[in-house]
JSON list of C-alpha atoms in Angstrom, two decimals:
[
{"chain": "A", "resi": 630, "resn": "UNK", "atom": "CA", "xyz": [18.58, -41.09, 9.40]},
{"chain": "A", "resi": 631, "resn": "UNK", "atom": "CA", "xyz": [21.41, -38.60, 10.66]},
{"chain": "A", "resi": 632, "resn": "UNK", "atom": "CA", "xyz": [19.70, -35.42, 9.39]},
{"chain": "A", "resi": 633, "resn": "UNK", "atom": "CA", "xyz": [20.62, -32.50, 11.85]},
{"chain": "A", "resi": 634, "resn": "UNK", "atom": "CA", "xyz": [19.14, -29.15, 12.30]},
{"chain": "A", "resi": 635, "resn": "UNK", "atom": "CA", "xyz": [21.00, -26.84, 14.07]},
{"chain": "A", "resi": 636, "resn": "UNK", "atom": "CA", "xyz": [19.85, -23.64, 15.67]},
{"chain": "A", "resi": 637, "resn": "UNK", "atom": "CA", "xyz": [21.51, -20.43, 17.90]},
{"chain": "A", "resi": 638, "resn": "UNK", "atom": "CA", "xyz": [19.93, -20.16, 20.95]},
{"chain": "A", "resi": 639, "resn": "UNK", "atom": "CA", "xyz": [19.77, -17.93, 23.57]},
{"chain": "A", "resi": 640, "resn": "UNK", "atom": "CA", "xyz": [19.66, -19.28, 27.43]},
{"chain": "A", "resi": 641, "resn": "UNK", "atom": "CA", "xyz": [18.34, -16.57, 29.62]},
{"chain": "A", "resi": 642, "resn": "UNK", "atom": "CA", "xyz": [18.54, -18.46, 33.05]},
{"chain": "A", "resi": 643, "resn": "UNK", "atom": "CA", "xyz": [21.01, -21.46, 34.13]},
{"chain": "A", "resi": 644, "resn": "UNK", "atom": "CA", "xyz": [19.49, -24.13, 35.32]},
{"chain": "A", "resi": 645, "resn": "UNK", "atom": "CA", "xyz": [17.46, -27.74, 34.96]},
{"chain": "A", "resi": 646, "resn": "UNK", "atom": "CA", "xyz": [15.33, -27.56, 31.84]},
{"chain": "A", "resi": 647, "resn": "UNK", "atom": "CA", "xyz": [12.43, -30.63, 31.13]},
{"chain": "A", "resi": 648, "resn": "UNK", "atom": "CA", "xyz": [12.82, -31.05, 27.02]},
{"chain": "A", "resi": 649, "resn": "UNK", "atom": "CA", "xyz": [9.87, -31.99, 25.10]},
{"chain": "A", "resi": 650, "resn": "UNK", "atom": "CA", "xyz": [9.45, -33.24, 21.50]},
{"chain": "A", "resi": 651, "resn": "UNK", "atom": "CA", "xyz": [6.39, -33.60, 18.96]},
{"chain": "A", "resi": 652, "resn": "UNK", "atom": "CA", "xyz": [7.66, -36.31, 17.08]},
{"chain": "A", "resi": 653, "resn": "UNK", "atom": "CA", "xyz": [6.09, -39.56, 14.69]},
{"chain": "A", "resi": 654, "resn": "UNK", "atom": "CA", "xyz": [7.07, -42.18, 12.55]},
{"chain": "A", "resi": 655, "resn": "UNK", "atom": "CA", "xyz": [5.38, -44.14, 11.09]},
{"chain": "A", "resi": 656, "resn": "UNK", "atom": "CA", "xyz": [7.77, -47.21, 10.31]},
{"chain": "A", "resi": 657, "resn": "UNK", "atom": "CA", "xyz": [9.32, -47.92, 13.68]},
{"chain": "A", "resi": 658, "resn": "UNK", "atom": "CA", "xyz": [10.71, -46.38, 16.94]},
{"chain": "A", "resi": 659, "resn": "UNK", "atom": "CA", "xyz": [12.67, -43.29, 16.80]},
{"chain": "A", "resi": 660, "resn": "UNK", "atom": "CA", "xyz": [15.02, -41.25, 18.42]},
{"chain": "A", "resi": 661, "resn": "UNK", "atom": "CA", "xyz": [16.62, -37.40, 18.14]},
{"chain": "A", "resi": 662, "resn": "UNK", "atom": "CA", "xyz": [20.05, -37.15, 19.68]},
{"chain": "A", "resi": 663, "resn": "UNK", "atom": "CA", "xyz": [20.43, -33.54, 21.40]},
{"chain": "A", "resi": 664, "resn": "UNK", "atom": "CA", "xyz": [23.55, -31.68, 20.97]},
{"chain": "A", "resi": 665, "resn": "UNK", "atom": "CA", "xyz": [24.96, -28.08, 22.57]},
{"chain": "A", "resi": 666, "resn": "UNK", "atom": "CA", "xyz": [27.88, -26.72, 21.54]},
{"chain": "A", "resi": 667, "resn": "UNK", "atom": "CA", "xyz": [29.31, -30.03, 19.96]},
{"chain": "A", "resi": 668, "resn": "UNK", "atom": "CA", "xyz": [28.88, -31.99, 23.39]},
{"chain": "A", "resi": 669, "resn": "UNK", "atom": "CA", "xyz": [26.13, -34.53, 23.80]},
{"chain": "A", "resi": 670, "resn": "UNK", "atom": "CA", "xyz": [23.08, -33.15, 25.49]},
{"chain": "A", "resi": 671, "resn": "UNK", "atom": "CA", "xyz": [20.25, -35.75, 25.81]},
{"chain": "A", "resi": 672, "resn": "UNK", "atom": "CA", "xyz": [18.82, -38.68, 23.73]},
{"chain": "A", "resi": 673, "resn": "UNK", "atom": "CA", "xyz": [15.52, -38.42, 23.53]},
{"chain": "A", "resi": 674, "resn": "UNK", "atom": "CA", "xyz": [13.41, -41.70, 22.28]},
{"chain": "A", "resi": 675, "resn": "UNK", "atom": "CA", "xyz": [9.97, -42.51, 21.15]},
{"chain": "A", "resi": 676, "resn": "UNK", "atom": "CA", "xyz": [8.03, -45.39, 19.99]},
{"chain": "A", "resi": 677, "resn": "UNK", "atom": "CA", "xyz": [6.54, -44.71, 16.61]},
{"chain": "A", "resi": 678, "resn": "UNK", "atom": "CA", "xyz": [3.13, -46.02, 15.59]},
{"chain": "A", "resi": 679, "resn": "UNK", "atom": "CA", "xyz": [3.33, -48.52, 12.38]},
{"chain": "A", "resi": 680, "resn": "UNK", "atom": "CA", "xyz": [2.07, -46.88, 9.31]},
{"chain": "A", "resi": 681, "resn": "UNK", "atom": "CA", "xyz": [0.74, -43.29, 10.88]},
{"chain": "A", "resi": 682, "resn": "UNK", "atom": "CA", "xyz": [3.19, -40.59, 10.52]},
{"chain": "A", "resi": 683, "resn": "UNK", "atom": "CA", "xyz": [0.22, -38.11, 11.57]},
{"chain": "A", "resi": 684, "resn": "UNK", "atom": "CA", "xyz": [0.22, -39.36, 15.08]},
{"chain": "A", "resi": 685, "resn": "UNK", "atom": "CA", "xyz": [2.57, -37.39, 17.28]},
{"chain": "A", "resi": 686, "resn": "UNK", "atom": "CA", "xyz": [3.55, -38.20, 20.46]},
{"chain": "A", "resi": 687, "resn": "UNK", "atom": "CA", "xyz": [5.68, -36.26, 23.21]},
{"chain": "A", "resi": 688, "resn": "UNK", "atom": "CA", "xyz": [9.45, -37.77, 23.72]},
{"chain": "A", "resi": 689, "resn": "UNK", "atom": "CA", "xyz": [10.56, -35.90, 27.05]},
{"chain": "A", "resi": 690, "resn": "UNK", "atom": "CA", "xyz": [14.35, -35.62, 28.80]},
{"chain": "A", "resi": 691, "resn": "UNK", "atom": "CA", "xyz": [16.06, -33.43, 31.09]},
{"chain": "A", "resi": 692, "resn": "UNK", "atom": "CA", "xyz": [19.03, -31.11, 30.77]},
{"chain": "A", "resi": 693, "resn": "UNK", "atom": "CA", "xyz": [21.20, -28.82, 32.66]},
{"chain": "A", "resi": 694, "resn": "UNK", "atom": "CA", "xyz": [21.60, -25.46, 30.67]},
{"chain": "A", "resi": 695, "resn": "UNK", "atom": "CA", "xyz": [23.89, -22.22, 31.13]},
{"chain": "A", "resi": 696, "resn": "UNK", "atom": "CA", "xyz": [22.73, -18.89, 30.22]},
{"chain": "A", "resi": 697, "resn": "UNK", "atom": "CA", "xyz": [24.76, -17.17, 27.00]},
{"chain": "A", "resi": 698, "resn": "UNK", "atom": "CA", "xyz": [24.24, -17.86, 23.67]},
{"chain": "A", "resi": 699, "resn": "UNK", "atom": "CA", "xyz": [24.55, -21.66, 22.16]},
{"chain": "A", "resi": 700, "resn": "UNK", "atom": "CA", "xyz": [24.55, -23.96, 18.98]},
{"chain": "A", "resi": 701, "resn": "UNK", "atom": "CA", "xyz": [21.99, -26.54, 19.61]},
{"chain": "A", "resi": 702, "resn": "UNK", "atom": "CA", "xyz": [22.24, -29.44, 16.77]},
{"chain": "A", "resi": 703, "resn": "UNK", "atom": "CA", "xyz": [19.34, -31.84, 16.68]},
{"chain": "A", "resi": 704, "resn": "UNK", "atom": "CA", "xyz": [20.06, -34.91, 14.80]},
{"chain": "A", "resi": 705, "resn": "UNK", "atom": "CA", "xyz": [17.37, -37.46, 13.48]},
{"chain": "A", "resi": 706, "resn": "UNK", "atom": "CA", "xyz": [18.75, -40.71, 14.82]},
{"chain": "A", "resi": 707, "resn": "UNK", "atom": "CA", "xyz": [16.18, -42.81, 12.46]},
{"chain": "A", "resi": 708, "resn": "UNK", "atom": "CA", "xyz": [14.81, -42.97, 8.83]},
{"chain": "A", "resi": 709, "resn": "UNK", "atom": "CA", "xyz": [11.29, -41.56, 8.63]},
{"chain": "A", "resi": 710, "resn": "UNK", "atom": "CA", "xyz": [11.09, -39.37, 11.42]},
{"chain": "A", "resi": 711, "resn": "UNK", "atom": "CA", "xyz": [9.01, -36.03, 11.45]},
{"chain": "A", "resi": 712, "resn": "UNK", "atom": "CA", "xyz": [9.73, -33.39, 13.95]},
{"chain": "A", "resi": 713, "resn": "UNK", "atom": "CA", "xyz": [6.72, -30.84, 14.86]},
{"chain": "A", "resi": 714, "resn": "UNK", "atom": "CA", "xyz": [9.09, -28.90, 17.87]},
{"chain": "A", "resi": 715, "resn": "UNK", "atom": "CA", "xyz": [11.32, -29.22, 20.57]},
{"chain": "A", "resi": 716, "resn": "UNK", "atom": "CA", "xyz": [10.71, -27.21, 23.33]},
{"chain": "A", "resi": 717, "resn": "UNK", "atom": "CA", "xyz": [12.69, -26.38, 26.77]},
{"chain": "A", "resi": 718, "resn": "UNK", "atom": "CA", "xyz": [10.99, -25.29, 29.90]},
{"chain": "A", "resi": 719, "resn": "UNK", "atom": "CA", "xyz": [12.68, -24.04, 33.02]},
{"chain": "A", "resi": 720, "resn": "UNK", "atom": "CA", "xyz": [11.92, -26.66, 35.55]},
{"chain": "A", "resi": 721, "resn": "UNK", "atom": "CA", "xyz": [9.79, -24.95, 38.31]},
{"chain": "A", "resi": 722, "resn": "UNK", "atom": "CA", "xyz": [8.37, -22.16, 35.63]},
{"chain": "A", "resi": 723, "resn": "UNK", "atom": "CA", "xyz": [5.45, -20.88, 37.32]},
{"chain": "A", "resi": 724, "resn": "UNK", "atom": "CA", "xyz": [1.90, -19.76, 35.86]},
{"chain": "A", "resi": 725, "resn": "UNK", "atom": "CA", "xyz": [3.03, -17.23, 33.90]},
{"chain": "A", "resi": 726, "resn": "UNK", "atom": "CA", "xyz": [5.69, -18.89, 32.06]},
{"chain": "A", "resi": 727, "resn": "UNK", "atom": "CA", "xyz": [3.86, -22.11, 31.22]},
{"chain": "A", "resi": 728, "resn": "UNK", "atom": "CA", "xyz": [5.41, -24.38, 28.67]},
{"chain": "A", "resi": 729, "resn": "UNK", "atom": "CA", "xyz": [3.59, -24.21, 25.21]},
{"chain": "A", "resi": 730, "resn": "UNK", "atom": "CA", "xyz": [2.81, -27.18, 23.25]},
{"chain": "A", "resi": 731, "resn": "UNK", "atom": "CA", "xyz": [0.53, -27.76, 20.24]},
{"chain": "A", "resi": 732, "resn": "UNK", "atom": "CA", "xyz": [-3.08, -28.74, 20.67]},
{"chain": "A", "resi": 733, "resn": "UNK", "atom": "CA", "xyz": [-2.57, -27.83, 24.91]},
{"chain": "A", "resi": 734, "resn": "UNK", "atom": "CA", "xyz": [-5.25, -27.14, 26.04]},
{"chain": "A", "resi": 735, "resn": "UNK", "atom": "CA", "xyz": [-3.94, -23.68, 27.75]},
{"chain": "A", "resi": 736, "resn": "UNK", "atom": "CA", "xyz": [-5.70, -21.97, 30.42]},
{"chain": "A", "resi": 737, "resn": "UNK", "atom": "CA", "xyz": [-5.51, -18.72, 31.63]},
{"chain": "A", "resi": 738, "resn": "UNK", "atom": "CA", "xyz": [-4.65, -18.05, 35.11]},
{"chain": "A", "resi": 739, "resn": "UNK", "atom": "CA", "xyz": [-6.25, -15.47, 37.51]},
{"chain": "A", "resi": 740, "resn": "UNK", "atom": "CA", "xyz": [-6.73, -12.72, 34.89]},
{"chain": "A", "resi": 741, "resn": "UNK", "atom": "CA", "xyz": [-8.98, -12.49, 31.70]},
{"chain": "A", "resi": 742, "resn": "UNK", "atom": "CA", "xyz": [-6.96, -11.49, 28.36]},
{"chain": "A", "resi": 743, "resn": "UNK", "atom": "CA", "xyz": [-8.24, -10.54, 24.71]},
{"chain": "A", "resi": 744, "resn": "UNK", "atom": "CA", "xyz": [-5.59, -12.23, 22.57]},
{"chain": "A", "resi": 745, "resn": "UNK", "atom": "CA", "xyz": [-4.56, -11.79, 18.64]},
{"chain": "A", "resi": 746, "resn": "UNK", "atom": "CA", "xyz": [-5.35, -14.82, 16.01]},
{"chain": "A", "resi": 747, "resn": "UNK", "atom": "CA", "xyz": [-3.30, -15.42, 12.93]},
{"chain": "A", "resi": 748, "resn": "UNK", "atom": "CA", "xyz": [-3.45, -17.78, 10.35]},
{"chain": "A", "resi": 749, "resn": "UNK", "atom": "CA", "xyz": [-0.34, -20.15, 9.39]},
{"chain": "A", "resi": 750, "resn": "UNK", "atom": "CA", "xyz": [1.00, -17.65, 7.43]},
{"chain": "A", "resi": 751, "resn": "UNK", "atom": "CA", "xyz": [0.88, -14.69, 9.66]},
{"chain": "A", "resi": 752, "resn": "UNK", "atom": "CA", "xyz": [-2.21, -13.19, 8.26]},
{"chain": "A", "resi": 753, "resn": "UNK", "atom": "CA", "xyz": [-3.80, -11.40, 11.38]},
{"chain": "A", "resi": 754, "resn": "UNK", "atom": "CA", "xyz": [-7.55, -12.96, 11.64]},
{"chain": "A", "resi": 755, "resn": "UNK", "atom": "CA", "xyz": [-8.74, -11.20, 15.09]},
{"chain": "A", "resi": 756, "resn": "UNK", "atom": "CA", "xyz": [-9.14, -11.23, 18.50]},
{"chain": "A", "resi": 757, "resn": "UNK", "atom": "CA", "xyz": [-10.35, -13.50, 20.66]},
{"chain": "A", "resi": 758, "resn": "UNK", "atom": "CA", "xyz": [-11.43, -12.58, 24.84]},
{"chain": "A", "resi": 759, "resn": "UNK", "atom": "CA", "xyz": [-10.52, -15.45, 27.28]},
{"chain": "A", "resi": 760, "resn": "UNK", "atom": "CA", "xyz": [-12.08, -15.28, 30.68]},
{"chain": "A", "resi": 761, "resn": "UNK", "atom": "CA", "xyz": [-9.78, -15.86, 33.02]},
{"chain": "A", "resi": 762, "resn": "UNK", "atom": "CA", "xyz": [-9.34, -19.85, 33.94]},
{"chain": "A", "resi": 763, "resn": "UNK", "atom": "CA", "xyz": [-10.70, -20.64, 30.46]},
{"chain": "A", "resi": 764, "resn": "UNK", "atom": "CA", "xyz": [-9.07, -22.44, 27.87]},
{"chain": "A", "resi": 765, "resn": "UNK", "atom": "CA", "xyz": [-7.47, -20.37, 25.36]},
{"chain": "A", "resi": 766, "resn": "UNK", "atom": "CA", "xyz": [-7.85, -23.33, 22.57]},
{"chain": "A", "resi": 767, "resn": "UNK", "atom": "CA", "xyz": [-12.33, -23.31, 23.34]},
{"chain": "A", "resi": 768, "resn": "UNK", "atom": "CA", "xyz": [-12.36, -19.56, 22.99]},
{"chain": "A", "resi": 769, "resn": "UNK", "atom": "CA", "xyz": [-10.56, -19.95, 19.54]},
{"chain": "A", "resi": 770, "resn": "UNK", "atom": "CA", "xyz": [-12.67, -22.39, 18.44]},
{"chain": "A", "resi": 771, "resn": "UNK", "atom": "CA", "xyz": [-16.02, -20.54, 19.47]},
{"chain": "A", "resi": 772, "resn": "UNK", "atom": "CA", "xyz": [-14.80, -17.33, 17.55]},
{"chain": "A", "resi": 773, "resn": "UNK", "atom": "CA", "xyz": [-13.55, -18.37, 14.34]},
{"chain": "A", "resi": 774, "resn": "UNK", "atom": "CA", "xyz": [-15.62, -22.02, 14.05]},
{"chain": "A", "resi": 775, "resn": "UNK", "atom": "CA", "xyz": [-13.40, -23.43, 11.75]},
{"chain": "A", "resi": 776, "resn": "UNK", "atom": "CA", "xyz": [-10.97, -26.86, 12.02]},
{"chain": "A", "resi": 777, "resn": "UNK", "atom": "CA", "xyz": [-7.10, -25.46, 11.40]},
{"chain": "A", "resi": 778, "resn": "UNK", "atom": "CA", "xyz": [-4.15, -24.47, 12.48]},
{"chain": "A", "resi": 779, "resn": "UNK", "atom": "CA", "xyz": [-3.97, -21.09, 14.59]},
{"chain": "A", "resi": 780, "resn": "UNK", "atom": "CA", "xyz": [-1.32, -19.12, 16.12]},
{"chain": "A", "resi": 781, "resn": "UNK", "atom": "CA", "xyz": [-2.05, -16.97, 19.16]},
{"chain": "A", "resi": 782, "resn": "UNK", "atom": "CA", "xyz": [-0.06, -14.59, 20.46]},
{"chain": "A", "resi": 783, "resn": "UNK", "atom": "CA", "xyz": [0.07, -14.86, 24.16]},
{"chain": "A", "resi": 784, "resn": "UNK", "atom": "CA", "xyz": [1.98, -12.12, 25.97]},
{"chain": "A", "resi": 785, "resn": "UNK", "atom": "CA", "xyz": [5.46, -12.63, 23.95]},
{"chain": "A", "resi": 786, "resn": "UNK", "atom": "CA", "xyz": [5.01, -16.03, 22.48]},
{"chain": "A", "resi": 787, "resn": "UNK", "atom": "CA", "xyz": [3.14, -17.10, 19.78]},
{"chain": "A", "resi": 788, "resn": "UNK", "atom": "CA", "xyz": [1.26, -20.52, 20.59]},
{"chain": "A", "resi": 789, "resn": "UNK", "atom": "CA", "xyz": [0.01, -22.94, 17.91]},
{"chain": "A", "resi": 790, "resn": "UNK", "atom": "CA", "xyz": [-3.42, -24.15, 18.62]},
{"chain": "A", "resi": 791, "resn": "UNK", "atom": "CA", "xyz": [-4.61, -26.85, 16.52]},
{"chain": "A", "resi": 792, "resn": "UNK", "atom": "CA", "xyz": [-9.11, -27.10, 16.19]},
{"chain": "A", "resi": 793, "resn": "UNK", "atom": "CA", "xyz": [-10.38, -29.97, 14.99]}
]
């Protein structure tokens, strides 16, 4: 309880961002208190699933940004809790700005794209061609075959994509 993170971030656009969190715990309901600047910036809770920390779940909020550069703290409101990301989207981002999550099952939009794989530790495994409107997370698992952790590099973002 009360561990903080804290991060310098870069805003590129003002406006209304959705804010999305891979959290679990495993001994009760949780919460991560959102912070910019020093000023409270959202609270964002989840439920927790008794004795399962490997079962994440999404705890969403909303938050009005500026552009310029920023000190974002998060702090760990309960005892127990693990934190996968957090992630802010634009609200209104179109198609080629989608938010990225782990395990998404991503599609491609109108166009088809040969992507790079790398392992967890940054190891460069391949490529991988995605026709367009496929899912970028079937196309990884038909070219490499094996359960794990993957990060694809998708224009300038790297995306984790999790095969089971």
């Amino acid at each position: 309880a009360d561990e903080w993170l804290e991060y310098t971030i870069n805003v590129t656009k003002d406006g209304e961002y959705d804010i999305a969190a891979n959290v679990s715990n495993g001994t009760s309901a949780g919460k991560l208190e959102l912070s910019l600047d020093g000023k409270a910036l959202a609270s964002l809770s989840f439920t927790g699933v008794e004795g399962d920390w490997d079962t994440y779940e999404l705890a969403t909020g909303k938050a009005t940004l500026t552009a310029g550069e920023h000190v974002l703290r998060i702090t760990i409101a309960n005892d127990n809790t693990n934190v996968d990301y957090v992630k802010f989207s634009l609200e209104g981002a179109g198609e080629d700005d989608p938010p990225l999550a782990i395990n998404a099952d991503l599609r491609l939009g109108n166009t088809a794209k040969t992507l790079q794989v790398f392992d967890m530790q940054g190891k460069f495994m391949g490529k991988v061609d995605v026709a367009a409107g496929a899912s970028i997370k079937d196309a990884v698992k038909a070219r490499f075959q094996n359960a794990g952790i993957y990060l694809v590099k998708l224009g300038s973002k790297m995306q984790r994509i999790a095969i089971k």
